[in-house]
Coordinates of C-alpha atoms in Angstrom, one line a residue:
Chain A
M1 CA 0.0 0.0 0.0
N2 CA 1.5 3.3 -1.0
K3 CA 1.2 6.6 0.7
R4 CA -1.5 7.9 -1.5
E5 CA -3.8 5.0 -0.9
R6 CA -3.2 5.2 2.7
F7 CA -4.3 8.9 2.7
A8 CA -7.3 8.0 0.6
L9 CA -8.5 5.4 3.0
A10 CA -8.0 7.8 5.9
A11 CA -10.1 10.3 3.9
V12 CA -12.9 7.8 3.7
F13 CA -12.8 7.3 7.4
A14 CA -12.8 11.1 8.0
L15 CA -15.8 11.6 5.7
L16 CA -17.7 8.8 7.5
A17 CA -17.0 10.1 11.0
A18 CA -18.0 13.6 10.0
G19 CA -21.2 12.4 8.4
V20 CA -22.3 10.3 11.3
T21 CA -21.5 13.2 13.7
L22 CA -23.6 15.6 11.6
V23 CA -26.5 13.3 11.7
M24 CA -26.1 12.7 15.5
V25 CA -25.8 16.5 16.3
Q26 CA -28.9 17.0 14.2
A27 CA -30.9 14.3 15.9
K28 CA -30.0 15.8 19.2
A29 CA -31.1 19.2 18.1
E30 CA -34.5 17.9 17.0
A31 CA -35.0 15.7 20.0
P32 CA -38.5 16.6 21.5
A33 CA -38.9 18.2 24.8
P34 CA -39.2 15.7 27.7
A35 CA -42.8 14.6 28.3
V36 CA -44.7 16.4 30.9
Q37 CA -44.9 14.7 34.2
E38 CA -48.1 14.1 36.1
Q39 CA -48.3 16.3 39.2
E40 CA -48.6 15.1 42.7
P41 CA -51.5 16.5 44.8
L42 CA -51.2 20.3 45.1
N43 CA -48.5 21.7 47.2
C44 CA -48.3 25.2 45.9
S45 CA -46.1 26.7 48.6
E46 CA -43.2 24.2 47.7
C47 CA -42.4 26.5 44.7
H48 CA -44.4 29.6 45.4
Q49 CA -43.3 30.3 49.0
D50 CA -43.4 34.1 48.4
F51 CA -47.0 33.9 47.4
Q52 CA -47.8 31.6 50.2
M53 CA -46.4 34.0 52.8
E54 CA -48.0 37.0 51.2
W55 CA -51.3 35.2 51.1
A56 CA -51.0 34.0 54.7
S57 CA -50.6 37.6 55.9
G58 CA -53.9 38.8 54.3
A59 CA -57.5 38.7 54.7
H60 CA -58.1 36.0 52.1
S61 CA -56.2 33.4 54.2
S62 CA -58.2 34.3 57.3
A63 CA -61.6 34.4 55.6
T64 CA -62.8 31.4 57.6
N65 CA -61.1 31.9 60.9
D66 CA -61.4 35.7 61.2
P67 CA -62.9 36.2 64.7
I68 CA -65.5 38.8 63.5
F69 CA -66.6 36.5 60.8
A70 CA -66.7 33.4 63.0
Q71 CA -68.8 35.2 65.6
A72 CA -71.2 36.5 63.0
W73 CA -71.4 33.1 61.4
A74 CA -72.1 31.4 64.7
D75 CA -74.7 34.0 65.6
Q76 CA -76.6 33.4 62.4
G77 CA -76.7 29.6 62.9
Q78 CA -73.7 28.7 60.7
P79 CA -75.5 29.3 57.3
G80 CA -73.9 27.3 54.3
A81 CA -74.4 30.3 52.1
C82 CA -71.5 32.2 53.8
M83 CA -69.2 29.3 53.0
V84 CA -69.6 29.8 49.2
C85 CA -67.2 32.6 49.6
H86 CA -65.5 32.1 53.0
V87 CA -63.8 28.8 52.3
T88 CA -62.2 27.1 49.2
G89 CA -64.0 24.2 47.5
Y90 CA -67.3 24.3 49.3
D91 CA -69.6 21.4 48.6
P92 CA -73.2 22.5 49.5
G93 CA -74.4 18.8 49.4
T94 CA -72.3 17.7 52.3
G95 CA -71.6 21.0 53.9
T96 CA -67.8 20.3 53.7
W97 CA -64.9 22.1 52.1
E98 CA -61.4 21.5 50.9
Q99 CA -59.5 24.2 52.6
D100 CA -60.1 27.1 55.1
G101 CA -59.7 30.6 53.7
V102 CA -59.9 31.8 50.2
A103 CA -56.9 29.7 49.0
C104 CA -55.0 29.2 45.6
T105 CA -57.5 27.1 43.8
A106 CA -60.4 29.4 44.7
C107 CA -59.1 31.7 41.8
H108 CA -56.6 29.5 40.0
N109 CA -58.9 26.7 38.7
P110 CA -58.9 24.3 37.1
V111 CA -55.4 23.1 37.8
P112 CA -53.6 21.9 34.6
T113 CA -52.1 18.4 34.9
N114 CA -48.9 19.6 33.3
H115 CA -48.2 22.6 35.6
P116 CA -45.7 24.3 35.7
E117 CA -45.2 23.8 31.9
E118 CA -48.7 25.1 31.6
P119 CA -49.3 28.1 33.8
M120 CA -52.0 28.2 36.4
P121 CA -55.1 29.8 34.9
V122 CA -56.6 32.9 36.4
Q123 CA -58.9 35.4 34.9
D124 CA -57.4 38.7 35.8
T125 CA -60.7 40.4 35.7
T126 CA -63.1 42.4 37.8
E127 CA -65.7 39.6 37.3
L128 CA -63.4 37.0 39.1
C129 CA -63.3 39.2 42.2
G130 CA -66.9 39.9 41.7
Q131 CA -67.8 36.3 42.2
C132 CA -67.6 37.1 45.9
H133 CA -67.2 40.9 46.1
S134 CA -70.1 41.9 43.9
D135 CA -72.5 42.2 46.8
A136 CA -74.0 45.7 47.4
R137 CA -72.1 45.6 50.7
F138 CA -68.9 45.9 48.7
G139 CA -70.0 48.9 46.7
W140 CA -70.2 47.0 43.5
Q141 CA -72.6 49.3 41.8
E142 CA -70.6 52.3 42.6
W143 CA -67.5 50.7 41.2
Q144 CA -69.3 49.9 38.0
T145 CA -70.0 53.7 37.6
S146 CA -66.4 54.6 37.9
T147 CA -64.2 55.6 35.0
H148 CA -61.7 53.0 36.2
Y149 CA -64.1 50.2 35.6
Q150 CA -65.5 51.6 32.3
R151 CA -62.1 51.9 30.9
G152 CA -61.4 48.2 31.5
M153 CA -59.2 48.4 34.6
D154 CA -59.5 45.5 37.0
C155 CA -59.3 45.2 40.7
T156 CA -55.7 43.9 40.6
V157 CA -54.4 47.3 39.2
C158 CA -54.6 48.7 42.8
H159 CA -55.3 45.6 44.9
D160 CA -52.8 42.8 45.4
P161 CA -55.0 39.6 45.2
H162 CA -52.6 37.5 47.3
S163 CA -52.1 39.8 50.3
A164 CA -55.7 41.1 49.7
S165 CA -54.4 44.6 50.4
L166 CA -53.4 47.6 48.4
K167 CA -50.4 47.3 46.2
N168 CA -47.5 49.6 47.2
V169 CA -45.3 51.4 44.8
E170 CA -41.8 52.1 45.9
G171 CA -41.2 55.7 46.9
L172 CA -44.9 56.6 47.3
E173 CA -45.6 54.6 50.5
A174 CA -45.6 57.8 52.6
Q175 CA -48.8 59.0 51.0
G176 CA -50.6 55.8 52.0
P177 CA -53.4 54.6 49.8
S178 CA -53.2 58.0 47.9
G179 CA -49.8 57.0 46.8
L180 CA -51.4 54.6 44.4
C181 CA -53.7 57.4 43.0
V182 CA -50.8 59.8 42.2
N183 CA -48.7 57.1 40.7
C184 CA -50.9 57.2 37.7
H185 CA -52.6 60.6 38.1
R186 CA -49.2 62.3 38.3
D187 CA -50.4 65.6 37.0
Y188 CA -52.6 66.1 40.1
N189 CA -49.6 65.4 42.2
M190 CA -48.0 68.5 40.7
D191 CA -50.6 70.9 42.1
F192 CA -52.3 69.2 45.0
P193 CA -49.5 69.5 47.5
Y194 CA -49.9 73.2 47.4
S195 CA -53.6 73.2 48.0
N196 CA -55.3 74.2 51.3
H197 CA -56.6 70.7 51.4
A198 CA -53.1 69.2 51.3
M199 CA -51.9 71.7 53.9
A200 CA -54.8 70.5 56.2
G201 CA -53.4 67.0 55.9
L202 CA -56.0 65.6 53.5
N203 CA -55.2 63.3 50.7
C204 CA -57.0 61.9 47.6
V205 CA -58.8 59.1 49.4
D206 CA -60.2 61.4 52.0
C207 CA -62.6 62.8 49.5
H208 CA -62.6 60.3 46.6
L209 CA -62.8 57.0 48.5
R210 CA -65.1 57.6 51.4
H211 CA -66.5 54.9 53.4
F212 CA -70.2 54.2 53.2
G213 CA -72.3 55.2 56.2
S214 CA -69.5 55.1 58.6
S215 CA -67.9 58.0 60.5
G216 CA -64.4 56.6 60.8
G217 CA -64.8 53.1 62.3
R218 CA -65.1 50.3 59.9
T219 CA -67.5 47.4 60.4
I220 CA -67.8 44.0 58.7
H221 CA -68.2 44.2 54.9
T222 CA -67.9 48.0 54.6
M223 CA -65.9 49.3 51.8
P224 CA -64.8 52.6 50.4
D225 CA -66.9 54.2 47.7
H226 CA -65.3 52.9 44.6
S227 CA -67.0 55.3 42.3
F228 CA -64.0 57.6 43.2
T229 CA -66.3 60.6 42.8
A230 CA -66.1 63.2 45.5
S231 CA -69.6 63.4 46.6
L232 CA -71.4 66.3 48.3
T233 CA -71.0 64.4 51.4
S234 CA -67.3 64.6 51.0
C235 CA -67.5 68.4 51.1
T236 CA -70.3 68.8 53.7
S237 CA -68.6 66.6 56.2
C238 CA -66.1 69.4 56.7
H239 CA -67.8 72.5 55.1
D240 CA -71.4 72.0 56.3
R241 CA -71.6 75.5 57.7
E242 CA -70.2 77.2 54.6
M243 CA -72.4 75.4 52.1
H244 CA -75.1 77.3 50.2
G245 CA -76.5 74.7 48.0
P246 CA -75.7 71.5 46.0
T247 CA -73.1 71.8 43.3
D248 CA -72.1 69.4 40.6
A249 CA -68.7 68.2 39.5
A250 CA -67.9 68.4 35.7
T251 CA -66.8 65.2 33.9
G252 CA -63.9 64.8 31.7
A253 CA -64.0 64.0 27.9
E254 CA -63.2 60.6 26.5
I255 CA -59.7 60.1 25.1
T256 CA -59.9 60.1 21.3
T257 CA -57.3 58.5 19.1
Q258 CA -55.7 59.8 16.0
A259 CA -55.3 58.6 12.4
V260 CA -53.3 57.4 9.5
V261 CA -50.0 55.9 7.9
P262 CA -49.4 52.2 7.5
A263 CA -46.1 50.9 8.8
T264 CA -44.0 48.4 6.9
N265 CA -41.8 45.6 8.1
G266 CA -38.6 44.8 6.4
A267 CA -36.3 41.8 6.0
L268 CA -34.4 40.0 8.6
A269 CA -30.7 39.0 9.0
E270 CA -30.0 35.3 9.2
E271 CA -29.6 33.9 12.8
P272 CA -26.3 32.2 13.3
A273 CA -26.7 28.8 15.1
P274 CA -25.3 28.9 18.7
V275 CA -22.8 26.1 17.9
S276 CA -22.7 25.0 14.3
P277 CA -23.1 21.3 13.6
Y278 CA -20.3 21.8 11.0
G279 CA -17.9 22.4 13.9
F280 CA -18.7 19.1 15.4
A281 CA -18.6 17.4 12.0
G282 CA -15.2 19.0 11.2
L283 CA -13.7 17.8 14.5
A284 CA -15.0 14.2 13.9
G285 CA -13.6 14.4 10.4
L286 CA -10.2 15.1 11.8
L287 CA -10.3 12.3 14.2
G288 CA -11.6 10.0 11.4
L289 CA -8.6 11.1 9.2
A290 CA -6.2 10.3 12.0
G291 CA -7.9 7.0 12.8
G292 CA -7.9 6.1 9.1
M293 CA -4.1 6.7 8.8
V294 CA -3.5 4.4 11.6
L295 CA -5.9 1.7 10.6
A296 CA -4.9 1.6 7.0
P297 CA -2.0 -0.9 7.2
W298 CA -4.0 -3.2 9.4
L299 CA -6.9 -3.1 7.0
E300 CA -4.6 -3.9 4.1
R301 CA -3.3 -6.9 5.9
A302 CA -6.7 -8.2 6.8
Y303 CA -7.8 -7.7 3.2
R304 CA -4.7 -9.7 1.9
K305 CA -5.5 -12.5 4.3
L306 CA -9.1 -12.6 3.1
S307 CA -8.2 -12.6 -0.7
Q308 CA -5.5 -15.3 0.0
K309 CA -8.1 -17.5 1.6
E310 CA -10.4 -17.0 -1.3
K311 CA -7.5 -17.9 -3.7
S312 CA -6.6 -21.0 -1.7
S313 CA -10.2 -22.2 -1.6
Chain B
M6 CA -1.3 -5.2 -8.4
S7 CA -4.9 -6.5 -8.8
E8 CA -5.2 -6.1 -5.0
T9 CA -4.5 -2.4 -5.1
N10 CA -7.0 -2.0 -8.1
L11 CA -9.7 -3.6 -6.0
N12 CA -8.8 -1.5 -3.1
R13 CA -9.2 1.6 -5.2
R14 CA -12.6 0.5 -6.4
D15 CA -13.7 -0.2 -2.9
F16 CA -12.4 3.2 -1.9
L17 CA -14.4 4.9 -4.7
K18 CA -17.5 3.2 -3.8
L19 CA -17.2 4.1 -0.1
A20 CA -16.2 7.7 -0.9
G21 CA -19.2 7.9 -3.3
V22 CA -21.6 6.6 -0.7
S23 CA -20.2 9.0 2.0
V24 CA -20.4 12.1 -0.2
A25 CA -24.0 11.2 -1.3
A26 CA -25.0 10.7 2.2
I27 CA -23.6 14.0 3.5
G28 CA -24.9 15.8 0.3
G29 CA -28.3 14.4 1.0
L30 CA -28.2 15.4 4.6
Q31 CA -27.3 19.0 3.6
I32 CA -30.3 19.2 1.2
Y33 CA -32.5 18.0 4.0
R34 CA -31.1 20.6 6.4
R35 CA -31.6 23.4 3.9
A36 CA -35.2 22.4 3.3
E37 CA -35.8 22.5 7.0
A38 CA -34.3 25.9 7.5
S39 CA -36.3 27.5 4.6
S40 CA -39.6 26.5 6.3
G41 CA -38.7 28.3 9.5
G42 CA -36.9 31.4 8.4
P43 CA -34.8 33.6 7.8
E44 CA -38.0 35.6 8.3
G45 CA -40.1 33.4 10.5
E46 CA -43.7 32.6 10.7
H47 CA -44.2 35.4 13.2
Q48 CA -42.9 38.9 13.4
W49 CA -43.5 40.2 16.9
A50 CA -43.9 43.9 17.5
M51 CA -45.0 46.3 20.3
V52 CA -47.0 49.4 20.0
V53 CA -46.9 52.0 22.8
D54 CA -49.6 54.5 22.9
Q55 CA -48.2 57.6 24.5
S56 CA -51.6 59.1 24.8
R57 CA -52.6 56.4 27.2
C58 CA -49.3 56.1 29.2
T59 CA -49.7 57.7 32.6
G60 CA -46.1 56.9 33.7
C61 CA -47.2 54.6 36.5
D62 CA -44.2 52.3 35.9
Y63 CA -46.2 49.1 36.4
C64 CA -44.5 47.7 33.2
T65 CA -41.1 48.1 34.8
L66 CA -42.2 46.4 37.9
A67 CA -43.9 43.5 36.1
C68 CA -40.7 43.1 34.0
R69 CA -38.6 43.1 37.2
A70 CA -40.7 40.3 38.6
H71 CA -41.3 38.1 35.6
N72 CA -37.7 38.2 34.4
D73 CA -36.2 38.2 38.0
I74 CA -34.1 41.3 37.4
N75 CA -31.6 42.8 39.8
P76 CA -33.2 46.0 41.3
E77 CA -30.1 47.9 40.4
I78 CA -30.8 47.6 36.7
S79 CA -33.9 47.9 34.5
W80 CA -34.8 46.2 31.2
N81 CA -37.7 48.6 30.8
Q82 CA -37.7 52.3 31.5
V83 CA -40.4 54.9 31.7
I84 CA -39.0 58.3 31.0
E85 CA -40.6 61.7 31.4
T86 CA -40.3 63.6 28.2
G87 CA -42.0 66.8 28.8
A88 CA -45.5 68.2 28.5
I89 CA -47.9 68.7 25.7
S90 CA -50.6 71.3 26.4
G91 CA -50.0 70.9 30.1
K92 CA -50.1 67.1 30.2
Q93 CA -47.0 65.2 31.0
V94 CA -45.8 62.8 28.3
Y95 CA -44.0 59.6 29.1
L96 CA -41.8 57.4 26.9
A97 CA -41.9 53.7 27.9
R98 CA -38.8 52.1 26.5
P99 CA -38.2 48.3 26.3
C100 CA -35.6 46.8 23.9
M101 CA -36.5 47.9 20.4
H102 CA -35.7 44.5 18.9
C103 CA -34.3 46.3 15.8
E104 CA -34.3 44.6 12.4
H105 CA -30.7 46.0 11.9
A106 CA -29.5 45.9 15.5
P107 CA -26.2 47.6 16.2
C108 CA -25.7 45.4 19.3
V109 CA -25.9 42.2 17.1
D110 CA -23.4 43.8 14.6
V111 CA -20.8 44.6 17.2
C112 CA -21.0 41.4 19.4
P113 CA -17.6 39.7 18.9
V114 CA -18.9 36.3 20.1
Q115 CA -22.5 36.2 18.6
A116 CA -24.0 36.3 22.0
S117 CA -26.7 38.6 20.6
T118 CA -28.6 37.1 17.7
Y119 CA -31.8 37.5 15.7
R120 CA -34.5 34.9 16.2
P121 CA -36.6 34.1 13.2
D122 CA -39.6 35.8 14.8
G123 CA -37.5 39.1 15.0
I124 CA -36.6 39.0 18.7
V125 CA -33.0 40.1 19.4
Q126 CA -31.9 37.4 21.8
M127 CA -29.1 37.2 24.3
D128 CA -27.2 34.1 24.9
Y129 CA -25.9 34.7 28.4
D130 CA -23.6 31.6 28.3
R131 CA -21.8 33.1 25.3
C132 CA -21.7 36.7 26.5
I133 CA -18.1 37.7 27.6
G134 CA -19.2 41.0 29.1
C135 CA -17.2 43.2 26.8
R136 CA -20.2 45.7 26.8
Y137 CA -19.6 46.7 23.1
C138 CA -23.4 46.1 22.6
E139 CA -24.3 48.4 25.5
V140 CA -22.3 51.2 23.9
A141 CA -23.7 50.4 20.4
C142 CA -27.3 50.4 21.4
P143 CA -28.7 53.9 20.6
Y144 CA -31.6 53.4 23.0
G145 CA -29.8 52.6 26.2
A146 CA -31.7 49.4 26.4
R147 CA -28.9 47.3 27.7
S148 CA -27.5 47.1 31.3
F149 CA -24.4 45.5 32.6
N150 CA -24.6 43.0 35.4
W151 CA -22.0 44.2 37.8
E152 CA -23.0 41.9 40.7
A153 CA -24.7 38.5 40.7
F154 CA -28.3 39.0 41.9
T155 CA -28.8 37.1 45.1
G156 CA -31.4 37.3 47.7
R157 CA -35.1 38.3 47.5
N158 CA -36.4 40.1 44.5
P159 CA -38.5 43.0 45.9
A160 CA -40.9 42.9 43.0
V161 CA -41.9 39.3 43.8
P162 CA -44.6 38.3 44.5
Q163 CA -46.6 41.5 44.2
W164 CA -45.8 42.1 40.5
G165 CA -45.4 38.5 39.3
Q166 CA -43.7 35.2 39.3
P167 CA -40.2 34.8 38.0
E168 CA -40.1 32.8 34.8
V169 CA -36.4 32.8 33.7
A170 CA -33.1 32.1 35.5
R171 CA -31.1 35.0 37.0
R172 CA -28.2 36.0 34.9
P173 CA -24.7 35.6 36.1
R174 CA -22.3 38.4 37.1
G175 CA -20.5 40.1 34.2
V176 CA -23.0 39.8 31.3
V177 CA -25.0 42.4 29.6
E178 CA -28.8 42.1 30.1
K179 CA -31.7 43.3 28.1
C180 CA -35.5 42.9 27.4
S181 CA -36.4 39.7 25.6
F182 CA -40.0 40.6 24.7
C183 CA -40.7 37.9 27.4
S184 CA -39.7 35.3 24.7
Q185 CA -40.2 32.6 27.4
R186 CA -43.9 33.6 27.7
I187 CA -44.2 33.7 23.9
D188 CA -42.7 30.3 23.3
R189 CA -44.6 28.7 26.2
G190 CA -47.9 30.2 24.9
L191 CA -47.3 29.1 21.3
A192 CA -46.5 25.6 22.5
L193 CA -49.9 25.6 24.4
G194 CA -51.7 26.9 21.3
L195 CA -52.2 30.4 22.7
T196 CA -51.9 33.7 20.7
P197 CA -49.3 36.2 21.9
G198 CA -50.9 39.5 22.2
I199 CA -54.3 38.1 22.9
D200 CA -53.8 35.5 25.6
P201 CA -52.2 37.1 28.7
D202 CA -50.2 33.9 29.4
A203 CA -48.4 34.2 26.0
T204 CA -48.0 38.0 26.0
P205 CA -45.0 40.0 27.4
A206 CA -45.6 40.8 31.1
C207 CA -45.4 44.6 30.7
V208 CA -48.3 44.4 28.2
V209 CA -50.4 42.3 30.4
R210 CA -49.8 44.5 33.5
C211 CA -50.4 47.9 31.9
P212 CA -53.5 49.3 33.6
T213 CA -54.4 51.6 30.7
G214 CA -53.8 49.4 27.7
A215 CA -51.0 51.7 26.5
R216 CA -48.9 48.8 25.4
I217 CA -50.2 46.5 22.6
F218 CA -48.3 43.4 21.4
G219 CA -48.9 41.2 18.3
D220 CA -47.7 39.7 15.0
L221 CA -46.9 42.1 12.2
K222 CA -47.2 39.2 9.8
D223 CA -50.9 38.8 10.7
P224 CA -52.7 41.7 9.0
E225 CA -55.6 41.2 11.4
S226 CA -53.5 41.4 14.6
N227 CA -54.1 44.2 16.9
V228 CA -50.7 45.7 16.2
S229 CA -51.2 45.6 12.4
Q230 CA -54.6 47.2 12.7
L231 CA -53.3 49.9 15.0
L232 CA -50.5 50.8 12.8
R233 CA -52.8 50.8 9.7
G234 CA -55.2 53.2 11.3
H235 CA -52.9 55.6 13.3
A236 CA -49.9 57.8 12.7
S237 CA -47.0 56.2 14.4
F238 CA -43.2 56.7 14.8
R239 CA -40.3 54.8 15.9
L240 CA -37.3 56.0 17.9
R241 CA -34.3 57.2 16.0
E242 CA -35.6 56.1 12.6
D243 CA -32.7 58.1 11.1
L244 CA -30.3 55.5 12.3
G245 CA -31.8 52.8 10.0
T246 CA -32.1 50.3 12.8
R247 CA -35.7 49.6 12.1
P248 CA -37.0 49.1 15.6
R249 CA -40.0 46.7 16.2
V250 CA -41.4 49.1 18.9
Y251 CA -43.7 51.6 17.4
Y252 CA -45.2 54.7 19.2
L253 CA -48.5 56.3 18.8
P254 CA -47.8 60.0 19.6
P255 CA -49.6 61.8 22.5
N256 CA -52.6 63.8 21.4
G257 CA -52.6 66.4 24.1
S258 CA -55.8 65.0 25.7
P259 CA -56.4 66.7 29.1
E260 CA -57.3 63.4 30.8
A261 CA -54.7 61.9 33.1

């Protein structure tokens, strides 16, 4: 076997090795994602500890065991109707429930079998909260007259559903609940601090989110007036001696949108593969070339032996 | 002599088969590539309606939570840009996901690449932290990770659940259009821009609907319709970067 043949044989090995590697790399790239595993019975806090803690600190978690509720429930003869909202997974047939408090599956339902690949469902809508909070005691009708509601904003814009309290925006905590108002209504925050009302220590919610029928103290199921309109009562509660007659507040105009000009979308540059399969194939080819060089003499000898056998037989 | 002749024939046979096999493989590969891109099935784009933006920064907070971002840096920014007829105007700025992205051009290690759907994607395993891209980006959309982010994310859980791994120290980070949400959503048969689970977190969280997301390739998508019916602009169009974030200008409405 001469040098040229030896090289040629090595080249065949190199090509083969490169080809096989290319196929293997591709097969790996195309391998489907691992199958989704069936979930064990729910243990949300294993992964969602933050949410669990937030929830445990709020009114949703104590909806069943809250002392005011427990007392009122006992006084009324433990009616099942309360449990539709005050527990999770209430079964009216047996009068039993899955979990105390308004827990995860009260809103995140039904649980997908392939969670966490598939996210937990939740309708982030006013209607979901309204399943329990739509009673007149919560000021549902007033909320529906508000501009917030009519522009499609939902409860979770201001309320954190897990802690069942108001959201807080960094830097605006000092203003209390009104911090949330001025976070969006920033223009008002430019002027209001210089007003007499602000000087007297008043803030947005003192006039725009008054509690129904209460003079300060909150009782069970009382909620602020979520129409966000400053009513005459807002004024008269301080200015009753100065008032002459009823006045009316002006309402704002709807936002209108403007017109014209279609936009186009141009061509894209090609995306380079993270690690090219050719790289792998090239490396394998080199290895094959080396292997072929080494194996060539041995192969020749084996071939000779074989052909000699054929001749002798 | 006859032995070497045979050997040569065998060699030619073997070589022929090998070349044919590899050639076939390449044809198959090319066919596969042309079905997916260079310009993919979808072309994601975002529209920011400045007349609706109140500057509340909910988008930034949702972004921080869902992408588990170090509080020191920001993938999204809401910038005060001045007032029109007495009303403050805000500029919400995610990554523009440019069609001709300077950051992709300058990256020496191909850590920034284009996805077929138009998203400019970071490969944090490849990034060597040279920060060329940060300098090249005309929009300031990239931030360098000086410190590995450890400990609690203050935006979690109030603003969302982290969906991606934290990036290591020494890489440049940026907005991904929440590609993890898009990919997951598409795999589940959802429509990005319509189904919240498949839409970028900032778009979902925006209380006034100032951010709209969708597919430019679908003429009926909400972004296509908005851009057909409204005047729009993109940031620094003079640079030829062709951003995929479009702005609807403020109209001076007195409503906050």
